[in-house]
Amino acid sequence: HVQLVESGGGSVQAGGSLVLTCAASGRLYDNWCVGWFRQGPTNEREAVAAVDSTGRAYYSEAVKGRFTISKQTWFPQMRNLRPEDTGLYRCAYSWNVSARTALETIIRPEFGCWGDGTQVTVS
């Protein structure tokens, strides 16, 4: 089991930037995949980005060109934030899953381990 703790959220104005972090502990795997999804006020889940141990990263259309995630840090650098980016951002960890697949499956409970999230509010 992997424990995940997110941080770095906060309140920013539209056009601002944030960098989220995800600290992982427990049993980690060589063939890993880390992704991020966000939950809105009605708890709907939306995949945002994913990166795997090969270094491949994938993004949702909503954040492509504004968010960046890398194999080295797992931490999404979020630029040009918009009010619609507001939500609870949660880190998720799995293994033997490609980043491309993760973007489609990360919001399912069976994906792997989830953190509790960090709130991002854009006004």
PDB file of C-alpha atoms in Angstrom:
ATOM      1  CA  HIS A   1       0.000   0.000   0.000  1.00  0.00           C
ATOM      2  CA  VAL A   2       1.220   3.486  -0.850  1.00  0.00           C
ATOM      3  CA  GLN A   3       0.406   6.557   1.204  1.00  0.00           C
ATOM      4  CA  LEU A   4       0.114   9.860  -0.629  1.00  0.00           C
ATOM      5  CA  VAL A   5       0.038  13.357   0.822  1.00  0.00           C
ATOM      6  CA  GLU A   6      -0.612  16.342  -1.398  1.00  0.00           C
ATOM      7  CA  SER A   7       0.252  19.975  -0.714  1.00  0.00           C
ATOM      8  CA  GLY A   8       0.727  23.243  -2.541  1.00  0.00           C
ATOM      9  CA  GLY A   9      -2.871  24.208  -3.083  1.00  0.00           C
ATOM     10  CA  GLY A  10      -4.218  27.648  -2.317  1.00  0.00           C
ATOM     11  CA  SER A  11      -6.200  30.586  -3.577  1.00  0.00           C
ATOM     12  CA  VAL A  12      -4.979  32.475  -6.623  1.00  0.00           C
ATOM     13  CA  GLN A  13      -6.338  34.941  -9.108  1.00  0.00           C
ATOM     14  CA  ALA A  14      -7.060  33.951 -12.664  1.00  0.00           C
ATOM     15  CA  GLY A  15      -3.871  33.907 -14.669  1.00  0.00           C
ATOM     16  CA  GLY A  16      -1.795  32.900 -11.669  1.00  0.00           C
ATOM     17  CA  SER A  17       0.337  29.810 -11.090  1.00  0.00           C
ATOM     18  CA  LEU A  18       0.677  27.048  -8.536  1.00  0.00           C
ATOM     19  CA  VAL A  19       2.836  23.974  -8.101  1.00  0.00           C
ATOM     20  CA  LEU A  20       1.329  20.985  -6.330  1.00  0.00           C
ATOM     21  CA  THR A  21       3.384  18.308  -4.618  1.00  0.00           C
ATOM     22  CA  CYS A  22       2.719  14.682  -3.783  1.00  0.00           C
ATOM     23  CA  ALA A  23       4.778  12.870  -1.164  1.00  0.00           C
ATOM     24  CA  ALA A  24       4.670   9.083  -1.439  1.00  0.00           C
ATOM     25  CA  SER A  25       5.637   6.495   1.140  1.00  0.00           C
ATOM     26  CA  GLY A  26       5.220   2.779   1.510  1.00  0.00           C
ATOM     27  CA  ARG A  27       5.906   0.135  -1.061  1.00  0.00           C
ATOM     28  CA  LEU A  28       6.805   1.796  -4.354  1.00  0.00           C
ATOM     29  CA  TYR A  29       7.216  -0.004  -7.670  1.00  0.00           C
ATOM     30  CA  ASP A  30       9.698   0.384 -10.512  1.00  0.00           C
ATOM     31  CA  ASN A  31       6.974   0.365 -13.182  1.00  0.00           C
ATOM     32  CA  TRP A  32       4.948   3.134 -11.600  1.00  0.00           C
ATOM     33  CA  CYS A  33       2.411   5.640 -12.789  1.00  0.00           C
ATOM     34  CA  VAL A  34       1.342   8.832 -11.036  1.00  0.00           C
ATOM     35  CA  GLY A  35      -1.641  10.884 -11.996  1.00  0.00           C
ATOM     36  CA  TRP A  36      -3.729  13.770 -10.808  1.00  0.00           C
ATOM     37  CA  PHE A  37      -7.439  14.315 -10.901  1.00  0.00           C
ATOM     38  CA  ARG A  38      -9.684  16.978  -9.464  1.00  0.00           C
ATOM     39  CA  GLN A  39     -13.066  16.976  -7.804  1.00  0.00           C
ATOM     40  CA  GLY A  40     -15.559  19.770  -8.214  1.00  0.00           C
ATOM     41  CA  PRO A  41     -18.180  21.020  -5.714  1.00  0.00           C
ATOM     42  CA  THR A  42     -20.516  18.142  -6.539  1.00  0.00           C
ATOM     43  CA  ASN A  43     -17.661  15.622  -6.191  1.00  0.00           C
ATOM     44  CA  GLU A  44     -17.499  14.823  -9.880  1.00  0.00           C
ATOM     45  CA  ARG A  45     -14.004  13.606 -10.806  1.00  0.00           C
ATOM     46  CA  GLU A  46     -11.998  14.807 -13.768  1.00  0.00           C
ATOM     47  CA  ALA A  47      -8.607  13.404 -14.777  1.00  0.00           C
ATOM     48  CA  VAL A  48      -6.018  16.120 -15.274  1.00  0.00           C
ATOM     49  CA  ALA A  49      -2.593  14.631 -15.991  1.00  0.00           C
ATOM     50  CA  ALA A  50      -0.536  11.474 -15.664  1.00  0.00           C
ATOM     51  CA  VAL A  51       3.103  10.475 -16.008  1.00  0.00           C
ATOM     52  CA  ASP A  52       4.719   7.061 -15.881  1.00  0.00           C
ATOM     53  CA  SER A  53       8.175   5.648 -15.232  1.00  0.00           C
ATOM     54  CA  THR A  54       9.054   5.833 -18.942  1.00  0.00           C
ATOM     55  CA  GLY A  55       8.642   9.600 -18.751  1.00  0.00           C
ATOM     56  CA  ARG A  56       5.574   9.795 -20.953  1.00  0.00           C
ATOM     57  CA  ALA A  57       3.044  12.360 -19.790  1.00  0.00           C
ATOM     58  CA  TYR A  58      -0.532  12.895 -20.874  1.00  0.00           C
ATOM     59  CA  TYR A  59      -2.946  15.731 -20.173  1.00  0.00           C
ATOM     60  CA  SER A  60      -6.642  16.345 -20.432  1.00  0.00           C
ATOM     61  CA  GLU A  61      -7.735  18.773 -23.111  1.00  0.00           C
ATOM     62  CA  ALA A  62      -8.836  21.184 -20.395  1.00  0.00           C
ATOM     63  CA  VAL A  63      -5.294  21.697 -19.091  1.00  0.00           C
ATOM     64  CA  LYS A  64      -3.072  20.872 -22.057  1.00  0.00           C
ATOM     65  CA  GLY A  65      -0.562  23.638 -22.650  1.00  0.00           C
ATOM     66  CA  ARG A  66      -1.039  25.085 -19.165  1.00  0.00           C
ATOM     67  CA  PHE A  67      -0.101  22.199 -16.846  1.00  0.00           C
ATOM     68  CA  THR A  68       3.208  20.354 -16.909  1.00  0.00           C
ATOM     69  CA  ILE A  69       4.135  17.161 -15.080  1.00  0.00           C
ATOM     70  CA  SER A  70       7.392  15.248 -15.269  1.00  0.00           C
ATOM     71  CA  LYS A  71       8.856  11.891 -14.377  1.00  0.00           C
ATOM     72  CA  GLN A  72      11.354  13.556 -12.048  1.00  0.00           C
ATOM     73  CA  THR A  73       8.948  15.377  -9.782  1.00  0.00           C
ATOM     74  CA  TRP A  74       5.354  14.136 -10.303  1.00  0.00           C
ATOM     75  CA  PHE A  75       4.408  17.706  -9.363  1.00  0.00           C
ATOM     76  CA  PRO A  76       2.078  19.501 -11.740  1.00  0.00           C
ATOM     77  CA  GLN A  77       3.171  23.024 -12.532  1.00  0.00           C
ATOM     78  CA  MET A  78      -0.034  24.860 -13.226  1.00  0.00           C
ATOM     79  CA  ARG A  79       0.089  28.121 -15.181  1.00  0.00           C
ATOM     80  CA  ASN A  80      -2.519  30.535 -16.443  1.00  0.00           C
ATOM     81  CA  LEU A  81      -5.065  29.191 -13.990  1.00  0.00           C
ATOM     82  CA  ARG A  82      -8.754  29.739 -14.697  1.00  0.00           C
ATOM     83  CA  PRO A  83     -11.789  29.750 -12.387  1.00  0.00           C
ATOM     84  CA  GLU A  84     -12.862  26.430 -13.903  1.00  0.00           C
ATOM     85  CA  ASP A  85      -9.623  24.899 -12.563  1.00  0.00           C
ATOM     86  CA  THR A  86     -11.024  25.246  -9.045  1.00  0.00           C
ATOM     87  CA  GLY A  87     -11.301  21.944  -7.226  1.00  0.00           C
ATOM     88  CA  LEU A  88      -9.780  19.424  -4.862  1.00  0.00           C
ATOM     89  CA  TYR A  89      -6.667  18.072  -6.577  1.00  0.00           C
ATOM     90  CA  ARG A  90      -5.794  14.508  -5.707  1.00  0.00           C
ATOM     91  CA  CYS A  91      -2.677  12.502  -6.478  1.00  0.00           C
ATOM     92  CA  ALA A  92      -3.012   8.854  -7.453  1.00  0.00           C
ATOM     93  CA  TYR A  93      -0.393   6.113  -7.669  1.00  0.00           C
ATOM     94  CA  SER A  94      -0.501   2.817  -9.489  1.00  0.00           C
ATOM     95  CA  TRP A  95       1.832   0.322 -11.156  1.00  0.00           C
ATOM     96  CA  ASN A  96       1.987  -1.573 -14.419  1.00  0.00           C
ATOM     97  CA  VAL A  97      -0.221   1.103 -15.966  1.00  0.00           C
ATOM     98  CA  SER A  98       0.812   3.490 -18.716  1.00  0.00           C
ATOM     99  CA  ALA A  99       0.198   7.194 -18.337  1.00  0.00           C
ATOM    100  CA  ARG A 100      -2.097   7.130 -21.347  1.00  0.00           C
ATOM    101  CA  THR A 101      -4.302   4.468 -19.762  1.00  0.00           C
ATOM    102  CA  ALA A 102      -4.113   6.212 -16.414  1.00  0.00           C
ATOM    103  CA  LEU A 103      -5.709   9.325 -17.803  1.00  0.00           C
ATOM    104  CA  GLU A 104      -8.751   7.202 -18.666  1.00  0.00           C
ATOM    105  CA  THR A 105      -8.871   5.125 -15.481  1.00  0.00           C
ATOM    106  CA  ILE A 106      -7.476   7.253 -12.696  1.00  0.00           C
ATOM    107  CA  ILE A 107     -10.875   8.335 -11.413  1.00  0.00           C
ATOM    108  CA  ARG A 108     -11.929   4.748 -10.756  1.00  0.00           C
ATOM    109  CA  PRO A 109     -11.362   3.502  -7.182  1.00  0.00           C
ATOM    110  CA  GLU A 110      -9.659   0.359  -8.463  1.00  0.00           C
ATOM    111  CA  PHE A 111      -6.925   2.416 -10.159  1.00  0.00           C
ATOM    112  CA  GLY A 112      -4.616   2.311  -7.172  1.00  0.00           C
ATOM    113  CA  CYS A 113      -3.910   4.531  -4.193  1.00  0.00           C
ATOM    114  CA  TRP A 114      -5.300   8.052  -3.801  1.00  0.00           C
ATOM    115  CA  GLY A 115      -4.302  10.923  -1.563  1.00  0.00           C
ATOM    116  CA  ASP A 116      -6.820  13.072   0.261  1.00  0.00           C
ATOM    117  CA  GLY A 117      -6.124  16.080  -1.914  1.00  0.00           C
ATOM    118  CA  THR A 118      -5.233  19.751  -1.741  1.00  0.00           C
ATOM    119  CA  GLN A 119      -7.709  22.520  -2.545  1.00  0.00           C
ATOM    120  CA  VAL A 120      -7.114  24.930  -5.416  1.00  0.00           C
ATOM    121  CA  THR A 121      -9.363  27.959  -5.723  1.00  0.00           C
ATOM    122  CA  VAL A 122      -9.093  30.326  -8.674  1.00  0.00           C
ATOM    123  CA  SER A 123     -11.066  33.546  -8.669  1.00  0.00           C
TER     124      SER A 123
END
